[in-house]
Tab-separated table of C-alpha atoms in Angstrom:
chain	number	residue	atom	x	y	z
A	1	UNK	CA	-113.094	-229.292	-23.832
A	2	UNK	CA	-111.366	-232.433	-25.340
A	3	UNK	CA	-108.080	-233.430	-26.966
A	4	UNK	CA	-107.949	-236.746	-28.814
A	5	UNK	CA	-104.711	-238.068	-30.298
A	6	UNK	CA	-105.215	-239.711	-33.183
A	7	UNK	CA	-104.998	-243.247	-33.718
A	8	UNK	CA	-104.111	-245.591	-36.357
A	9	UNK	CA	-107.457	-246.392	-38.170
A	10	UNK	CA	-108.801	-243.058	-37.353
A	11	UNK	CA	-110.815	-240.859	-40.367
A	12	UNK	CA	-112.281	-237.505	-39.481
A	13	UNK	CA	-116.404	-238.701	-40.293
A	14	UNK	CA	-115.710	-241.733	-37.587
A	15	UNK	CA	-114.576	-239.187	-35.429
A	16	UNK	CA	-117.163	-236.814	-36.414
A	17	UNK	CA	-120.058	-239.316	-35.394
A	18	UNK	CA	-117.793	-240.553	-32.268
A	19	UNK	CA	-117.862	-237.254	-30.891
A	20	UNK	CA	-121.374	-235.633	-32.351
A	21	UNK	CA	-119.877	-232.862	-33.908
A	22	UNK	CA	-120.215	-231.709	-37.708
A	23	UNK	CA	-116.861	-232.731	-40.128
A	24	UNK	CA	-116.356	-229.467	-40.976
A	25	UNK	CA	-116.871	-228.136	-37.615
A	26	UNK	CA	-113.810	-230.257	-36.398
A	27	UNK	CA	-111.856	-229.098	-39.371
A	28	UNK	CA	-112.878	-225.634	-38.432
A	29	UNK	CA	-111.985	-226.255	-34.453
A	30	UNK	CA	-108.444	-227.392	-35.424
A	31	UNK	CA	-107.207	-225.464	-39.138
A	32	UNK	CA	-107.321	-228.840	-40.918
A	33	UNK	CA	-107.333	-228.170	-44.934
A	34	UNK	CA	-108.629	-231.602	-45.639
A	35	UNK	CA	-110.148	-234.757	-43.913
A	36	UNK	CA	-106.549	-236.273	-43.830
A	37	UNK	CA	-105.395	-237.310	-40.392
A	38	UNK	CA	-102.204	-238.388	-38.960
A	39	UNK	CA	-101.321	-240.684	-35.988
A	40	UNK	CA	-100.596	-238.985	-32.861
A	41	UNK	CA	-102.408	-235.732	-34.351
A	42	UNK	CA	-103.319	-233.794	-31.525
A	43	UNK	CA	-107.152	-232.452	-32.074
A	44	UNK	CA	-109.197	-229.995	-30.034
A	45	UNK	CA	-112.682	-231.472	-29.231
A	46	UNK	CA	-115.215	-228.677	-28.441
A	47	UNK	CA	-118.101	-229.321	-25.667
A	48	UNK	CA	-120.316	-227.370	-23.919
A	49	UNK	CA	-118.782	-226.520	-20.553
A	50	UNK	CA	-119.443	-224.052	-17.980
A	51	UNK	CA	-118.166	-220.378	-18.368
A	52	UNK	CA	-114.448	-219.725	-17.606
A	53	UNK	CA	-113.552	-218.984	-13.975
A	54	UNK	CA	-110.358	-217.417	-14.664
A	55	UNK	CA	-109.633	-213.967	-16.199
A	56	UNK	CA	-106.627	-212.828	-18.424
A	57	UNK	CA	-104.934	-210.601	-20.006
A	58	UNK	CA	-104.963	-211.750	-23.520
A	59	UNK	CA	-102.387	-209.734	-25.538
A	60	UNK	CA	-99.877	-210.218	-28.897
A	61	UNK	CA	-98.485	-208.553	-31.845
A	62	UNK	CA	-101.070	-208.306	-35.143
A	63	UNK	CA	-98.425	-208.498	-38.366
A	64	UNK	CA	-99.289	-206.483	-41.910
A	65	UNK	CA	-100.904	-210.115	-43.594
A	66	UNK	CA	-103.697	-210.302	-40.649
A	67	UNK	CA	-106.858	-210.231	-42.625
A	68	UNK	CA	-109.556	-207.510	-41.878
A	69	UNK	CA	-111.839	-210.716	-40.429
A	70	UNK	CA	-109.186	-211.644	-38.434
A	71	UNK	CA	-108.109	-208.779	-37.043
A	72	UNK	CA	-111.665	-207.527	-36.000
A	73	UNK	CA	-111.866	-211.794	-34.344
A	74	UNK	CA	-108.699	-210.958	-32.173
A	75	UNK	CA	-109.089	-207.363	-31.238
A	76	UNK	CA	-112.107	-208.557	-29.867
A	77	UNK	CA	-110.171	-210.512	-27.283
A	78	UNK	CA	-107.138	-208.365	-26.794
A	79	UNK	CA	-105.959	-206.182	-23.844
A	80	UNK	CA	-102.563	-204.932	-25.020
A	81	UNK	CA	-102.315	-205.373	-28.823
A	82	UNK	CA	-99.216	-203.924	-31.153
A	83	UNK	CA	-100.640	-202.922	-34.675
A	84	UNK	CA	-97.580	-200.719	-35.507
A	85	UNK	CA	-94.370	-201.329	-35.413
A	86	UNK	CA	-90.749	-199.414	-35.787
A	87	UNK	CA	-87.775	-200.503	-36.254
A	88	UNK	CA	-84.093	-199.156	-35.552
A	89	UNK	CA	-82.247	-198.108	-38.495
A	90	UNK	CA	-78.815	-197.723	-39.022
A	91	UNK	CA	-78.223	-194.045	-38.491
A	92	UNK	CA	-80.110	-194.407	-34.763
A	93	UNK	CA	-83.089	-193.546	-35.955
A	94	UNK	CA	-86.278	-195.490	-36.285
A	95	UNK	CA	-87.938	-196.893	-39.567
A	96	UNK	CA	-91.835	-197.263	-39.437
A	97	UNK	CA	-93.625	-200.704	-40.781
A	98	UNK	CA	-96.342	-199.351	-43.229
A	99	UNK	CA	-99.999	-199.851	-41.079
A	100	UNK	CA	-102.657	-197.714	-41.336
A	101	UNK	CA	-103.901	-195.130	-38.798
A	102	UNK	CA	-107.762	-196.521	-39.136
A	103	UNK	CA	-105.287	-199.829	-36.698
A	104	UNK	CA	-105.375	-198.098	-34.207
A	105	UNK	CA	-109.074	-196.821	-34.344
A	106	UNK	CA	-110.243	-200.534	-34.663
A	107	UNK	CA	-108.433	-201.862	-32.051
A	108	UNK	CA	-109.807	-198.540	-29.906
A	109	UNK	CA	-112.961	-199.218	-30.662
A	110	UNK	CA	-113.006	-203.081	-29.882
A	111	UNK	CA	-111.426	-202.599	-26.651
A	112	UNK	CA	-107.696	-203.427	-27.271
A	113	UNK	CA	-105.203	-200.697	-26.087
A	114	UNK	CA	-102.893	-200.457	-28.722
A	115	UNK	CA	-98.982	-200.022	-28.608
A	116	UNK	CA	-96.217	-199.055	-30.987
A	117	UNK	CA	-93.515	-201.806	-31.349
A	118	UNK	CA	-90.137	-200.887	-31.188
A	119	UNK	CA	-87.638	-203.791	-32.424
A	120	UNK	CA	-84.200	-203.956	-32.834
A	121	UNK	CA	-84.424	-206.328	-35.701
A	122	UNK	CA	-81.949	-206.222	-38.964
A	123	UNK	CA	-83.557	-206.256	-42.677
A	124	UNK	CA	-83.131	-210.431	-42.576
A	125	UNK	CA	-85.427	-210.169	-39.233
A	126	UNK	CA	-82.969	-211.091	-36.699
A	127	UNK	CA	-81.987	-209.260	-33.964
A	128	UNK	CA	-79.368	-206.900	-34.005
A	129	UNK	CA	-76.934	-205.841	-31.010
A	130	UNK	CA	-75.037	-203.734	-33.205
A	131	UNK	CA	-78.250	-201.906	-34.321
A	132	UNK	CA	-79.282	-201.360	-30.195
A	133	UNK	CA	-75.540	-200.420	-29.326
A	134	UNK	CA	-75.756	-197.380	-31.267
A	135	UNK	CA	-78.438	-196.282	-30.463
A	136	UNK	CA	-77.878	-196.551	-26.987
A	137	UNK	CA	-74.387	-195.623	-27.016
A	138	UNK	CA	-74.440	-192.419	-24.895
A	139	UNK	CA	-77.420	-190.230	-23.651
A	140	UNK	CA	-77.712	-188.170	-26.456
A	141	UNK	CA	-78.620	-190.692	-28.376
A	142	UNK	CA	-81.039	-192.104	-26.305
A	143	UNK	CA	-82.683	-188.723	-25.710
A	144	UNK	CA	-82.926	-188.984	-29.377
A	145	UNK	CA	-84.605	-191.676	-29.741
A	146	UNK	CA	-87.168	-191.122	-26.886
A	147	UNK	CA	-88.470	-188.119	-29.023
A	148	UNK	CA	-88.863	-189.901	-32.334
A	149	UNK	CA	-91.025	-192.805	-30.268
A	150	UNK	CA	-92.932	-189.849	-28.776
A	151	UNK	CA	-93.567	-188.555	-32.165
A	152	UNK	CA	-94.452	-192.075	-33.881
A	153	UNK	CA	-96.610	-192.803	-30.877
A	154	UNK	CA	-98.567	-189.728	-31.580
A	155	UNK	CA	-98.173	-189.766	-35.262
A	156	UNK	CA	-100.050	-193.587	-34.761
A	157	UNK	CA	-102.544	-192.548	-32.380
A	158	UNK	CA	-100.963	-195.638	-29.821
A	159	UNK	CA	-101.740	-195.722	-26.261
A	160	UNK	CA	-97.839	-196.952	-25.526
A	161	UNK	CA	-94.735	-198.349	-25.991
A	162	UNK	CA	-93.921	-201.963	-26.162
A	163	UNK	CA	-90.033	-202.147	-26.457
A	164	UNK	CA	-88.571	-205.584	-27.110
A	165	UNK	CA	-84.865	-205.597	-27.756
A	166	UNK	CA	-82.641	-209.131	-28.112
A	167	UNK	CA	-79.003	-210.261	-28.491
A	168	UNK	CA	-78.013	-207.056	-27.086
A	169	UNK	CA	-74.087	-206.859	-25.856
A	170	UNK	CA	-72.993	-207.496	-22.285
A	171	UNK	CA	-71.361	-203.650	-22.147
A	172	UNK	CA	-74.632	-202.409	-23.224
A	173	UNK	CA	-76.157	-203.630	-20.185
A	174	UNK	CA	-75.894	-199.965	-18.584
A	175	UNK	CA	-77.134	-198.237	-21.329
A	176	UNK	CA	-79.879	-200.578	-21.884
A	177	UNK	CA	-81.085	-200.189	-18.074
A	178	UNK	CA	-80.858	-196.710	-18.543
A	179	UNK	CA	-83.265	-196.449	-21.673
A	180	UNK	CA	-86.036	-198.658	-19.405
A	181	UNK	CA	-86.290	-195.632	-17.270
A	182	UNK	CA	-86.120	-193.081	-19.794
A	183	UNK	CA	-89.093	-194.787	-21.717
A	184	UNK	CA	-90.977	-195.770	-18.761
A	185	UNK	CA	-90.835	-192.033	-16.975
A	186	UNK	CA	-91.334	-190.738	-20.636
A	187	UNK	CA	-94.538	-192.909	-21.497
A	188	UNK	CA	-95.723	-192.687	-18.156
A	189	UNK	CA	-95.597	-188.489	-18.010
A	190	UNK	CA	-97.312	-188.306	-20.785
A	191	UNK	CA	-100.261	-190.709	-19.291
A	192	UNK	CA	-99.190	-193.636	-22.147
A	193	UNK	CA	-98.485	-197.835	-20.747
A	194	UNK	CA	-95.167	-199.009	-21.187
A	195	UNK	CA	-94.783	-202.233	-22.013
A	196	UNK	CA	-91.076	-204.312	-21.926
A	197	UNK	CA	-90.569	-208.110	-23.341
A	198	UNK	CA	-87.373	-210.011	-21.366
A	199	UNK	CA	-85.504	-212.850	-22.709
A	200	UNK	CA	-84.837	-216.154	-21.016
A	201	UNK	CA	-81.648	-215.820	-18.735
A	202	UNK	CA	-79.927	-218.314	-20.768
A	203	UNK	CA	-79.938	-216.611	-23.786
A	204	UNK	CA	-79.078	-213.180	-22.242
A	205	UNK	CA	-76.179	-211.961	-20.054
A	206	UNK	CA	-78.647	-208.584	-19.686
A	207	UNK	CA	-81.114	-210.474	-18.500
A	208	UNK	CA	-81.278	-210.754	-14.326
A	209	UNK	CA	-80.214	-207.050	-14.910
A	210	UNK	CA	-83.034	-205.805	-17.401
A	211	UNK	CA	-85.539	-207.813	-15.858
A	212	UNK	CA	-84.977	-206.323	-12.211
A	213	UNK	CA	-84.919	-202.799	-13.761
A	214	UNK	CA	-87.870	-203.502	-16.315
A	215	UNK	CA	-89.618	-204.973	-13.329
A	216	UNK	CA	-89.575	-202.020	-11.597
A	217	UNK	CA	-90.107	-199.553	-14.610
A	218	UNK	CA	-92.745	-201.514	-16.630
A	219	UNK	CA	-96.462	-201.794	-16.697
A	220	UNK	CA	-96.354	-205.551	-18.596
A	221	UNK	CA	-93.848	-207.527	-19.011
A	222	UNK	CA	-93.590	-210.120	-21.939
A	223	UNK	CA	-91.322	-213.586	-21.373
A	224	UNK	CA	-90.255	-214.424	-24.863
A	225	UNK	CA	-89.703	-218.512	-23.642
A	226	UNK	CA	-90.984	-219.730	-26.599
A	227	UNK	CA	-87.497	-220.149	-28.727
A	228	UNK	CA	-85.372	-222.631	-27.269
A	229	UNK	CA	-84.434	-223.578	-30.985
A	230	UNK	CA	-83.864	-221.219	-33.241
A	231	UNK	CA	-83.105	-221.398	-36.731
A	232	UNK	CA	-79.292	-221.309	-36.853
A	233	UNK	CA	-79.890	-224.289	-33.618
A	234	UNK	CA	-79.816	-227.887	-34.534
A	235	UNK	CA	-83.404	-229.767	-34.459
A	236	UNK	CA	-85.065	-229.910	-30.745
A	237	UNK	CA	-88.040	-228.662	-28.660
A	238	UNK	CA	-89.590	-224.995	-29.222
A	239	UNK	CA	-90.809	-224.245	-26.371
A	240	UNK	CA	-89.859	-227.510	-23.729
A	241	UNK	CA	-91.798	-227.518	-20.615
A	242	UNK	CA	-88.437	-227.770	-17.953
A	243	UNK	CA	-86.427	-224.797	-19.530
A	244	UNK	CA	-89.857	-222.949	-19.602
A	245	UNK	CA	-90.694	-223.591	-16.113
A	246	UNK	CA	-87.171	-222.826	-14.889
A	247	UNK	CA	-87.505	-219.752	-17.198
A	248	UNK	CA	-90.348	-218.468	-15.087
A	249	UNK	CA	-89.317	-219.164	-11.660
A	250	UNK	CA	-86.089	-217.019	-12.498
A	251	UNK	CA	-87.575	-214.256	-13.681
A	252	UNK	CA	-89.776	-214.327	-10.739
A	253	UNK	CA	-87.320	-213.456	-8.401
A	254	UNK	CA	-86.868	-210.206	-10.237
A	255	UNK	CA	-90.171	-209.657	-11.552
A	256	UNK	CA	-93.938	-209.198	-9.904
A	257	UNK	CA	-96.050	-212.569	-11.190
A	258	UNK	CA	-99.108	-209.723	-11.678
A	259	UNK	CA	-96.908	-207.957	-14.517
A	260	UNK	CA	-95.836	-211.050	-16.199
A	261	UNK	CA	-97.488	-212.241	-19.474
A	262	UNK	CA	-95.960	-215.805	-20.598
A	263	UNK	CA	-95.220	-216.058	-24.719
A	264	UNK	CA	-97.004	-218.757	-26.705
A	265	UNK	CA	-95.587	-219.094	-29.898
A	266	UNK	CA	-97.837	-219.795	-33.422
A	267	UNK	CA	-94.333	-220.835	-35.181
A	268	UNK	CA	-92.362	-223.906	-35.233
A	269	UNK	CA	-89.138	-224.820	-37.186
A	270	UNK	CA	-88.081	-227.419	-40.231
A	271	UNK	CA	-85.029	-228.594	-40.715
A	272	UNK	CA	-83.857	-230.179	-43.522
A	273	UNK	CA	-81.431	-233.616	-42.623
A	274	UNK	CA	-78.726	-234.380	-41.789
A	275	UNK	CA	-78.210	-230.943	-40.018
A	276	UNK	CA	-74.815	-229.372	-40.579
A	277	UNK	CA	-72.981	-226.482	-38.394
A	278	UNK	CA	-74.282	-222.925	-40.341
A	279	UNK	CA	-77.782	-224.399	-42.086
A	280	UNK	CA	-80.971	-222.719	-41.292
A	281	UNK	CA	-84.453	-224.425	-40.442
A	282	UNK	CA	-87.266	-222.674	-42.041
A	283	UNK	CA	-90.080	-221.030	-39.897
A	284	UNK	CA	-93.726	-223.143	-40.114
A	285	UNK	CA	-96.900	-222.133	-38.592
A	286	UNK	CA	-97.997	-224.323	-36.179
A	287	UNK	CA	-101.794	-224.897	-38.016
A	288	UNK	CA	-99.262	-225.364	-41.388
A	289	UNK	CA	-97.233	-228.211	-39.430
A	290	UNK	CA	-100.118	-230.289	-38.166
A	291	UNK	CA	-101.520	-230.119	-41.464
A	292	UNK	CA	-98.068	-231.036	-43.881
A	293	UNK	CA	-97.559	-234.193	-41.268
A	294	UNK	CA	-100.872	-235.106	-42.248
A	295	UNK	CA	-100.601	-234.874	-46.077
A	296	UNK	CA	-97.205	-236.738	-45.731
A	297	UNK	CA	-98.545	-239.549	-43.735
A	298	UNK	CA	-96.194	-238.596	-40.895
A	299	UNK	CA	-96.761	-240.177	-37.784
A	300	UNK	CA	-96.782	-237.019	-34.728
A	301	UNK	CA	-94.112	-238.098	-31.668
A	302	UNK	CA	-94.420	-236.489	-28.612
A	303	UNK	CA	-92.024	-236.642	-25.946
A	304	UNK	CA	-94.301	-236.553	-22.891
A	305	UNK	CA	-92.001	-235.040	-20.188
A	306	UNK	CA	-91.068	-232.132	-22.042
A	307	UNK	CA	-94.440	-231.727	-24.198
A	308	UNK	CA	-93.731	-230.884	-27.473
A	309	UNK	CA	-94.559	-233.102	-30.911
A	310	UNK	CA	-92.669	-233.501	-33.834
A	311	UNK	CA	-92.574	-235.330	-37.098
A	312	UNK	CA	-90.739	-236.191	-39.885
A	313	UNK	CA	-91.372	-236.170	-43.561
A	314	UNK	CA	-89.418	-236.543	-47.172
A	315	UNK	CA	-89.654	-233.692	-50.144
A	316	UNK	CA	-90.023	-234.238	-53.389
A	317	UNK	CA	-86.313	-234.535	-54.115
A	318	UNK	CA	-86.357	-237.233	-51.286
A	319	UNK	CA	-84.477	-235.210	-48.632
A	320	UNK	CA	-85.404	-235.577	-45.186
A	321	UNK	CA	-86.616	-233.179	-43.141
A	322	UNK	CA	-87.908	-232.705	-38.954
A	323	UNK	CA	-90.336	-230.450	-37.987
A	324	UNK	CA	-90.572	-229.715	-34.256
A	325	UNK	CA	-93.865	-226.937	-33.363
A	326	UNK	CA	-96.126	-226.494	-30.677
A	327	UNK	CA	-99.675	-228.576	-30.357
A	328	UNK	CA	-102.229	-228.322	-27.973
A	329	UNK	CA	-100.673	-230.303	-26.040
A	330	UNK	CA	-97.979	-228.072	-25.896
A	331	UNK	CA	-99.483	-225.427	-25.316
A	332	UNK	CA	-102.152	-226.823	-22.746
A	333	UNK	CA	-98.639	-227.301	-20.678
A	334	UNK	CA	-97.847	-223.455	-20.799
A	335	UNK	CA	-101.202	-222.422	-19.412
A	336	UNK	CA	-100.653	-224.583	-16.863
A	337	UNK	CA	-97.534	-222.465	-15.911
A	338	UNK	CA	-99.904	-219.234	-15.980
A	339	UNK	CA	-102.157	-220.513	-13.323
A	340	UNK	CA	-99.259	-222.699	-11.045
A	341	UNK	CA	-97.242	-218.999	-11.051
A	342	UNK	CA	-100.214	-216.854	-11.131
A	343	UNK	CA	-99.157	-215.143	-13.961
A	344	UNK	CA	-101.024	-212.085	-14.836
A	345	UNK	CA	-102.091	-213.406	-19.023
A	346	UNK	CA	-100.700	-214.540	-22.331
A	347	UNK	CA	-98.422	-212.778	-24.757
A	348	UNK	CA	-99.320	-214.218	-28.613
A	349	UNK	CA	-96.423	-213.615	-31.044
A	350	UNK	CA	-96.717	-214.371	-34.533
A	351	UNK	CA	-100.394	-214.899	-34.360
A	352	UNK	CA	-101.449	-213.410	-36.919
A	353	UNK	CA	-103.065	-216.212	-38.813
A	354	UNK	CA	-103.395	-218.008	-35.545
A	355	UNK	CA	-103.937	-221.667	-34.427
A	356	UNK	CA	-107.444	-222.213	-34.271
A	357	UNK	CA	-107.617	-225.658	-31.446
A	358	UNK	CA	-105.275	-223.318	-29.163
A	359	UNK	CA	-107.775	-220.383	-29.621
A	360	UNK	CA	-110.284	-222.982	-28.461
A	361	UNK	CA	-108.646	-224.031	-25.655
A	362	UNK	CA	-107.680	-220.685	-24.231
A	363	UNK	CA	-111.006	-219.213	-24.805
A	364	UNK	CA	-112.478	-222.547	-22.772
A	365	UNK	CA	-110.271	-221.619	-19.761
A	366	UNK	CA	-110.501	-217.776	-19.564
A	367	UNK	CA	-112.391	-214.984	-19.682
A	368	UNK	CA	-110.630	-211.460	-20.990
A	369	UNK	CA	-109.827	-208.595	-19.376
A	370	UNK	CA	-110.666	-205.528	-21.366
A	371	UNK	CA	-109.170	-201.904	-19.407
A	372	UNK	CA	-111.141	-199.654	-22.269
């Protein structure tokens, strides 16, 4: 395995011959929709190595636009995998994303344990403390909701519960202890996993709390450090190496390294300039970023000591725009974390069309753990 950054000069059939590899299979390697490069384009160079040394637990979410091909390509790969996915509604209840049953036999019969997602995210997909608040209010309602996730994890045919809640309030931070247990002795009674994502202690007053009780209460835990700048956020890093790092070690004192999967992210943000208090950046797949900077001629920065690229571009109406997203770079930099920490694998979220040179460079450093 090889990553070459692109220089000025550079065209993909030079490369092609440089390297001995097909056109099309580089375009393949890396997502490219055309021969167009840009400098300081990160691209994954596949060799022939010897196998992987290391194995992981590879696990993520698969969303309602994963294509049949792709689904079968993942589940392949998969440990933990979340085909379904409910949602808390207003009245305390839960509202079910539509995915079929036959999910969950696919992912059953490829090897991938599959969970039901519970989220606490509004209709505009952001999360919601008021939405967790009532349902967590008082134990009634918990008990509540315990038996509607025992129902939809039945109803689904899942082999668990993966619960990741956000933004929740600081006086919720009982409560929201409280339902860890009840879902963990629930699932784990009726011989289901239980799995529990935590958010970076920075961005959540719950979360040296939830993470010690999660710790002890969950099967897998999932660190969501993969956000640093979210859409409401001025431009800057996704996912910068530092924060991460720090990220990990402080969960760590809570939280067994063998339960923790680390979040890679397929998304990045755009932000249209100059940025002003209350605008929104719009989401961009990583594969979708590499490839606009290259159709707009954008030359890729990359600030080396906290590894992540970025680029920036004009629209048609000539208004500027910055696109920060993860490379392979990048994301080389987070696996790095997984084997300084000994972390036990990876958590993908939004990877449902993927990012095809960081699928080649995880599958060139590890083997995958299958439990089924």
């Amino acid at each position: 395995m090889e990553i070459y950054i692109c220089r000025r000069g550079d065209n993909l059939r030079s490369l092609s011959r440089r390297f001995n590899i097909p056109a099309d299979k580089l375009m393949e390697a890396n997502g490219l929709e055309s021969e167009r490069l840009a400098v300081g384009l990160s691209l994954f160079i596949p060799t022939e190595g010897k196998s992987p040394e290391r194995e992981i637990e590879l696990c993520g979410e698969l969303g309602n636009d994963t294509t049949a091909v792709r689904r079968k390509e993942l589940l392949n790969k998969l440990c933990f995998v979340v085909p379904h996915c409910a949602h808390l509604s207003p009245d305390g209840g839960i509202t079910m994303e539509g995915s079929p049953r036959s999910y969950t036999d696919e992912a059953l019969n490829l090897g991938a344990i599959p969970l039901l997602g519970l989220y606490n995210l509004c209709p505009r997909n952001s999360y919601s403390g008021e939405l967790a608040h009532f349902a967590l209010k008082d134990m009634q309602s918990q008990e509540k909701l315990c038996q509607l996730l025992i129902s939809a994890i039945s109803e689904s045919g899942s082999k668990g519960l993966y619960l990741e809640f956000c933004c929740l309030f600081p006086f919720d931070t009982e409560n929201y202890c409280c339902f860890i247990e009840k879902c963990s002795a629930l699932c784990h009674r009726k011989g289901l996993y239980f799995v529990c994502a935590l958010v970076p202690p920075e961005f959540d007053p719950l979360s040296s709390e939830a993470a010690e009780c999660a710790g002890k209460c969950a099967d897998r835990l999932t660190l969501l450090a993969y956000d640093y700048s979210g859409i409401m956020n001025p431009p800057g890093a996704i996912a910068p190496l530092s924060r991460v790092r720090k990220t990990v070690e402080t969960v760590l004192n809570n939280v067994s390294s063998k339960k923790l999967l680390l979040c890679i992210s397929g998304t990045g943000l755009d932000w249209s300039l100059p940025w002003r208090y209350g605008s929104e950046a719009s989401p961009i797949s990583n594969t979708r970023a590499q490839n606009l900077s290259a159709a707009m001629g954008s030359e890729v920065k990359f600030m080396p000591h906290e590894f992540f690229p970025s680029f920036s571009y004009l629209d048609l109406a000539r208004t500027k725009h910055r696109v920060c997203y993860e490379d392979i770079r990048s994301i080389k930099a987070k696996l790095s974390l997984c084997e300084e920490y000994g972390l036990s694998g990876l958590w993908l979220k939004r990877w449902g069309r993927g990012f095809s040179p960081a699928e080649g460079l995880i599958e060139s450093l590890y083997s995958f753990k299958k439990y089924i």
